[in-house]
JSON list of C-alpha atoms in Angstrom, two decimals:
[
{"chain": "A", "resi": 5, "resn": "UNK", "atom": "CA", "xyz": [175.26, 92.03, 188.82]},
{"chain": "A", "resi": 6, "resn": "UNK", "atom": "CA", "xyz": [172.52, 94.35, 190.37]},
{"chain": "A", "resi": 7, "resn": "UNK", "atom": "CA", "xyz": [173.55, 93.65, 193.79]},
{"chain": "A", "resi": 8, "resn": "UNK", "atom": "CA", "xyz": [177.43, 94.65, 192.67]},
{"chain": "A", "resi": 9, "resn": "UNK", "atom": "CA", "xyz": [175.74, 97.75, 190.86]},
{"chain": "A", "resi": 10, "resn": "UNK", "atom": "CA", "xyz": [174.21, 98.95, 193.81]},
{"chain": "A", "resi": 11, "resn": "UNK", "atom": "CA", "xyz": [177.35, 98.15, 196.23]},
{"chain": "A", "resi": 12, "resn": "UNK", "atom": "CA", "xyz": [179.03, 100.51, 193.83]},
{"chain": "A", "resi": 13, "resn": "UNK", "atom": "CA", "xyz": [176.39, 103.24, 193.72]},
{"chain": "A", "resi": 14, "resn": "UNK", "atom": "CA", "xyz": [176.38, 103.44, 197.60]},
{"chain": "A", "resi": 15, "resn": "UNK", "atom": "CA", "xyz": [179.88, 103.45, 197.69]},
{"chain": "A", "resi": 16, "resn": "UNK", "atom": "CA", "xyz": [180.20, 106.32, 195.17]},
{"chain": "A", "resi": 17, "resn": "UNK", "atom": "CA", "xyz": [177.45, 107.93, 197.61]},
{"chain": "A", "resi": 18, "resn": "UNK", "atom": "CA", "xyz": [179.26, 107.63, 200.54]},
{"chain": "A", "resi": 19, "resn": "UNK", "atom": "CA", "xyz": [182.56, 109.06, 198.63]},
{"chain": "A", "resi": 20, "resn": "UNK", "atom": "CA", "xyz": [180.40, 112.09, 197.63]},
{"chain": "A", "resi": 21, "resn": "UNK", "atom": "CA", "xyz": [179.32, 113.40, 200.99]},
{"chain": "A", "resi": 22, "resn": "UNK", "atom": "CA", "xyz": [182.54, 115.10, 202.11]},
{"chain": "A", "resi": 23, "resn": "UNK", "atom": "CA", "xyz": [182.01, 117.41, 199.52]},
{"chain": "A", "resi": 24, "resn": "UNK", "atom": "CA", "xyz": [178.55, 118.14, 200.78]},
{"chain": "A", "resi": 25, "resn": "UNK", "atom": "CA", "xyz": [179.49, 118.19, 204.59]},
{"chain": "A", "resi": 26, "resn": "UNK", "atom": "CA", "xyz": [182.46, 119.74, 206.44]},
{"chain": "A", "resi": 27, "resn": "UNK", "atom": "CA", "xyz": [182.13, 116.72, 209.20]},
{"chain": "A", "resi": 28, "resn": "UNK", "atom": "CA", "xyz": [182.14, 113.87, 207.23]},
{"chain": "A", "resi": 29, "resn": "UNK", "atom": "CA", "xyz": [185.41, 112.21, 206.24]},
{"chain": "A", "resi": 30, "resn": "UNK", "atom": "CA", "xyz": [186.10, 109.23, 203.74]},
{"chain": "A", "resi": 31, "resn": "UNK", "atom": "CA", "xyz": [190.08, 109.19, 203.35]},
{"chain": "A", "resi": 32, "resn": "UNK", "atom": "CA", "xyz": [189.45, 107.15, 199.89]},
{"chain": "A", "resi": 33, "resn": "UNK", "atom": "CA", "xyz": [187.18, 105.17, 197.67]},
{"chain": "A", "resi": 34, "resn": "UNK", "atom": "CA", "xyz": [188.30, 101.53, 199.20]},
{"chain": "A", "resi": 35, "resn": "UNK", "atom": "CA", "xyz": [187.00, 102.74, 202.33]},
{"chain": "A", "resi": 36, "resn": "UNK", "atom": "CA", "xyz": [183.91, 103.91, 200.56]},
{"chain": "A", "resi": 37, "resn": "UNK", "atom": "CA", "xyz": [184.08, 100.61, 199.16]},
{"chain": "A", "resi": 38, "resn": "UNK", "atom": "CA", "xyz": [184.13, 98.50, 203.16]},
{"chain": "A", "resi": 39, "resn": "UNK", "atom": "CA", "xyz": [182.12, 101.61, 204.57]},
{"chain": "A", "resi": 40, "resn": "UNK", "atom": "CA", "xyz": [179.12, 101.06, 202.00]},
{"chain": "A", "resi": 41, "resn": "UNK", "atom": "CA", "xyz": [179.72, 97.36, 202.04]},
{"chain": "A", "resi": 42, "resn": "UNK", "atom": "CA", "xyz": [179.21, 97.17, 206.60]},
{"chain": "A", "resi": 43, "resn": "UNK", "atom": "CA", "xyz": [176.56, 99.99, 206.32]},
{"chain": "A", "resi": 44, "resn": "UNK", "atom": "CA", "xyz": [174.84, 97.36, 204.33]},
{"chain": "A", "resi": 45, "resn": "UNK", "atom": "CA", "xyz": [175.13, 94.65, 206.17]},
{"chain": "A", "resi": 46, "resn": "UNK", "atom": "CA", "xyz": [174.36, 96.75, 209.61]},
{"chain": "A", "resi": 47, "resn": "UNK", "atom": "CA", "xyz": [171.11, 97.81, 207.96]},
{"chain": "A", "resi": 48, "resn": "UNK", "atom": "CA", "xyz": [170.47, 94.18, 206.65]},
{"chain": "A", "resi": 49, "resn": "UNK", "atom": "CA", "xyz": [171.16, 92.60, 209.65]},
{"chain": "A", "resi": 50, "resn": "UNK", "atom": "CA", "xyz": [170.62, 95.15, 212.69]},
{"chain": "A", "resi": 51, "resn": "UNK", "atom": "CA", "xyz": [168.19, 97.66, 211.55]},
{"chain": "A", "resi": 52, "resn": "UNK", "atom": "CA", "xyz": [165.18, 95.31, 211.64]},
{"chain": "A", "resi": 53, "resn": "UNK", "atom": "CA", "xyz": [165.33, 93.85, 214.87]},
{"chain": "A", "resi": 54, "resn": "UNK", "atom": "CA", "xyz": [166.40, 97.60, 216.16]},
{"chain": "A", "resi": 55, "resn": "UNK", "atom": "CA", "xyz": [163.11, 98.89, 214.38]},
{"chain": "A", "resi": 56, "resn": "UNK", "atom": "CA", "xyz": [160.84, 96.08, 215.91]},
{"chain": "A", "resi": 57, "resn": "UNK", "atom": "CA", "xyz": [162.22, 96.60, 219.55]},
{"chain": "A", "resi": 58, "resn": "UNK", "atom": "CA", "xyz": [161.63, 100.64, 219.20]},
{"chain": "A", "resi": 59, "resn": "UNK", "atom": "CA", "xyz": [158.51, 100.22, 217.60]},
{"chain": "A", "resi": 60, "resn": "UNK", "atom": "CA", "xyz": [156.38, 101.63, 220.38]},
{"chain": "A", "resi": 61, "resn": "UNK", "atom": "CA", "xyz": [158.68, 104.62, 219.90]},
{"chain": "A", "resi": 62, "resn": "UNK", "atom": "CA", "xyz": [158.08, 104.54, 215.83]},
{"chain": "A", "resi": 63, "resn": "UNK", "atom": "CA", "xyz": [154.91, 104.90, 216.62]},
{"chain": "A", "resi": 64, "resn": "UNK", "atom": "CA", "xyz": [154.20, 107.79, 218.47]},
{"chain": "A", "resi": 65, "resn": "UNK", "atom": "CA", "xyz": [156.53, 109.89, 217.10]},
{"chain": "A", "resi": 66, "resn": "UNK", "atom": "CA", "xyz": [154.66, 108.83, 213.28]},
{"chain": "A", "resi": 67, "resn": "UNK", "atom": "CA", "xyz": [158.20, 107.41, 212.04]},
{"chain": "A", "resi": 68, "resn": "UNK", "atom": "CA", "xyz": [160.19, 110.03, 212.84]},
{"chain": "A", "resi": 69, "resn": "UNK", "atom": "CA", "xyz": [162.24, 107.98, 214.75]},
{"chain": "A", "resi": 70, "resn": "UNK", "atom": "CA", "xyz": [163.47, 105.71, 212.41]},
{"chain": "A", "resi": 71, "resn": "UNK", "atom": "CA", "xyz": [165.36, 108.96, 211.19]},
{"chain": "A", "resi": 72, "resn": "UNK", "atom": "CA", "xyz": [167.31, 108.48, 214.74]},
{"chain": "A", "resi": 73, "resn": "UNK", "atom": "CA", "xyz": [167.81, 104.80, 214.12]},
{"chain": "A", "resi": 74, "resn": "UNK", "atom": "CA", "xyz": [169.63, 105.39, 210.66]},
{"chain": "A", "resi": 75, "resn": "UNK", "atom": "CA", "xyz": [171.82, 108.33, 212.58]},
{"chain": "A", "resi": 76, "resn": "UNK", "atom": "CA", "xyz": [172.73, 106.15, 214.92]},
{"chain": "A", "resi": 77, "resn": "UNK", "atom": "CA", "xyz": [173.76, 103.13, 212.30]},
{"chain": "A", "resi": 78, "resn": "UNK", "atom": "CA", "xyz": [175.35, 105.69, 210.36]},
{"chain": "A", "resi": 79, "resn": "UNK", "atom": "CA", "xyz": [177.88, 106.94, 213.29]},
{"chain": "A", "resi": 80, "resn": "UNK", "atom": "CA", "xyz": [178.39, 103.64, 214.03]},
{"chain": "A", "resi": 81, "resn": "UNK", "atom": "CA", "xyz": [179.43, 102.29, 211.24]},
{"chain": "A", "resi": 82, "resn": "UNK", "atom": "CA", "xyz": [181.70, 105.69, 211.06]},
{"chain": "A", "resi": 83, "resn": "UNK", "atom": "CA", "xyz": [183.20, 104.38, 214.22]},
{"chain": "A", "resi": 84, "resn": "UNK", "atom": "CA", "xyz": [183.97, 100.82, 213.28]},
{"chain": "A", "resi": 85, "resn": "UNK", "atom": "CA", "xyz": [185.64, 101.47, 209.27]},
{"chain": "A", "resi": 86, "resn": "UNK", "atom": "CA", "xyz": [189.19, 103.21, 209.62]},
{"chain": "A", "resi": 87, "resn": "UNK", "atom": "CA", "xyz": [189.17, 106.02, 207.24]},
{"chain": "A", "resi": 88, "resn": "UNK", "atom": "CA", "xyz": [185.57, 106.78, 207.46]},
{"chain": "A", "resi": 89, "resn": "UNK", "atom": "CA", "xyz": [184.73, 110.13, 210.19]},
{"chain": "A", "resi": 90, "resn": "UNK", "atom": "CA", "xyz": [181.44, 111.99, 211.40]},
{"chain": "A", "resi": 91, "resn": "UNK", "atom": "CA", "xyz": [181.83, 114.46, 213.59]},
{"chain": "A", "resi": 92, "resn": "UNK", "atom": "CA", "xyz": [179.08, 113.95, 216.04]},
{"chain": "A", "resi": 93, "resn": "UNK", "atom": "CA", "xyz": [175.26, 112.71, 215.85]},
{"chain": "A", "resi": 94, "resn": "UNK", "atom": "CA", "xyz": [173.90, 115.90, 214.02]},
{"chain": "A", "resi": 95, "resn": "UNK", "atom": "CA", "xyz": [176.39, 115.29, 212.07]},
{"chain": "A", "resi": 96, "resn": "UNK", "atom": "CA", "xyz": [175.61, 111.74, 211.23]},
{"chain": "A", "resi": 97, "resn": "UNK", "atom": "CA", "xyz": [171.61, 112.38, 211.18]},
{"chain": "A", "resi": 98, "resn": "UNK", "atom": "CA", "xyz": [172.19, 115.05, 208.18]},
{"chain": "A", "resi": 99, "resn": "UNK", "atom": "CA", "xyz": [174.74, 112.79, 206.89]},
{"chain": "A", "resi": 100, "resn": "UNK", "atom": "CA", "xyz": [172.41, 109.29, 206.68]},
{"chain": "A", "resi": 101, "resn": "UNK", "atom": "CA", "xyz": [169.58, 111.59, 205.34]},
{"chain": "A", "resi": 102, "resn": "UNK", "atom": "CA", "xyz": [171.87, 113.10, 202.13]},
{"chain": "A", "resi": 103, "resn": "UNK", "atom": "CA", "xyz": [174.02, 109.45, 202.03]},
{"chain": "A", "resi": 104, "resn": "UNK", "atom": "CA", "xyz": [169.86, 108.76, 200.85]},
{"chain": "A", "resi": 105, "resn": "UNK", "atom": "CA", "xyz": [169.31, 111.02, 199.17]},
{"chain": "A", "resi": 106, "resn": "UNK", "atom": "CA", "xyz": [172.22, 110.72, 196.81]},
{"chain": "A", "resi": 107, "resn": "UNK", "atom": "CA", "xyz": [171.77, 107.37, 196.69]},
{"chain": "A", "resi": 108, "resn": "UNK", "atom": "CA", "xyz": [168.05, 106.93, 195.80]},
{"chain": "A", "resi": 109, "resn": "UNK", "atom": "CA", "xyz": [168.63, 109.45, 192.94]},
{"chain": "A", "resi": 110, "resn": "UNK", "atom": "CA", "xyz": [171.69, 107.77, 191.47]},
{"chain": "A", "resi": 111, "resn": "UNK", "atom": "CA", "xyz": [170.55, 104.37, 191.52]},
{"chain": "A", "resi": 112, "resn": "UNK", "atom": "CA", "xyz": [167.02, 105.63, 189.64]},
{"chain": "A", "resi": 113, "resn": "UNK", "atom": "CA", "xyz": [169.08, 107.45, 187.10]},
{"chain": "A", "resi": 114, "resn": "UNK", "atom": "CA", "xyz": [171.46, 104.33, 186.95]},
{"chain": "A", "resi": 115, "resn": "UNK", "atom": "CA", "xyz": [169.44, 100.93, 187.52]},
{"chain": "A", "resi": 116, "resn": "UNK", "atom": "CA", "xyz": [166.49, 100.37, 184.70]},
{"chain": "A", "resi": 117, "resn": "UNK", "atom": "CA", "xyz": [163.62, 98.74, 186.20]},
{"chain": "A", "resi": 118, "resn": "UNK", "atom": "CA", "xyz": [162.87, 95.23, 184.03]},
{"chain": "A", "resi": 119, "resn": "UNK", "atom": "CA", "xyz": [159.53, 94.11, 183.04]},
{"chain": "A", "resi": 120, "resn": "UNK", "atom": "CA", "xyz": [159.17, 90.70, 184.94]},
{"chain": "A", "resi": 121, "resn": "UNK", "atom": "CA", "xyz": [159.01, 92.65, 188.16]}
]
């Protein structure tokens, strides 16, 4: 049920930033719904092994970088879901940062911590 909660609480993220930024596009919440859903599964499944082969990178510029990574997962994934449009890399690295944003604060208002954890 948590998992579905937070599926939902990206998604309603994702729907949100148009109104924030003039270069992001979702057409409708369904493709909120598949563009949260594959910008999970990119950052599940890709984002690791992306992180351990730039680590040298990660490194020197003290995590900084990782910033790029997300931009770059971000555009992606705008490039792969119909319906779902950023502008251009600035675009996207604003973009992944406020998709956060929004995100962290709506699933601490929204998700209760339980006491076995």
């Amino acid at each position: 049920m948590r998992l579905l909660l937070t599926w939902l609480i990206n998604a309603a993220a994702l729907f949100a930033l148009p109104f924030l930024m003039s270069s992001v596009e979702v057409t409708n919440m369904g493709t909120a719904l598949v563009a949260a859903l594959v910008l999970g599964l990119v950052n599940t499944l890709i984002r690791p092994v992306l992180v351990l082969l730039t680590l040298p990178v990660t490194l020197l510029s003290m995590g900084l970088f990782i910033l790029v990574i997300n931009a770059l997962l971000f555009w992606a994934v705008a490039n792969l879901v119909g319906g779902f449009q950023v502008a251009g890399f600035w675009s996207a690295f604003i973009a992944a940062i406020l998709y956060s944003i929004i995100s962290w604060a709506l699933s601490t208002l929204l998700l209760k911590k339980d006491g076995n954890s």
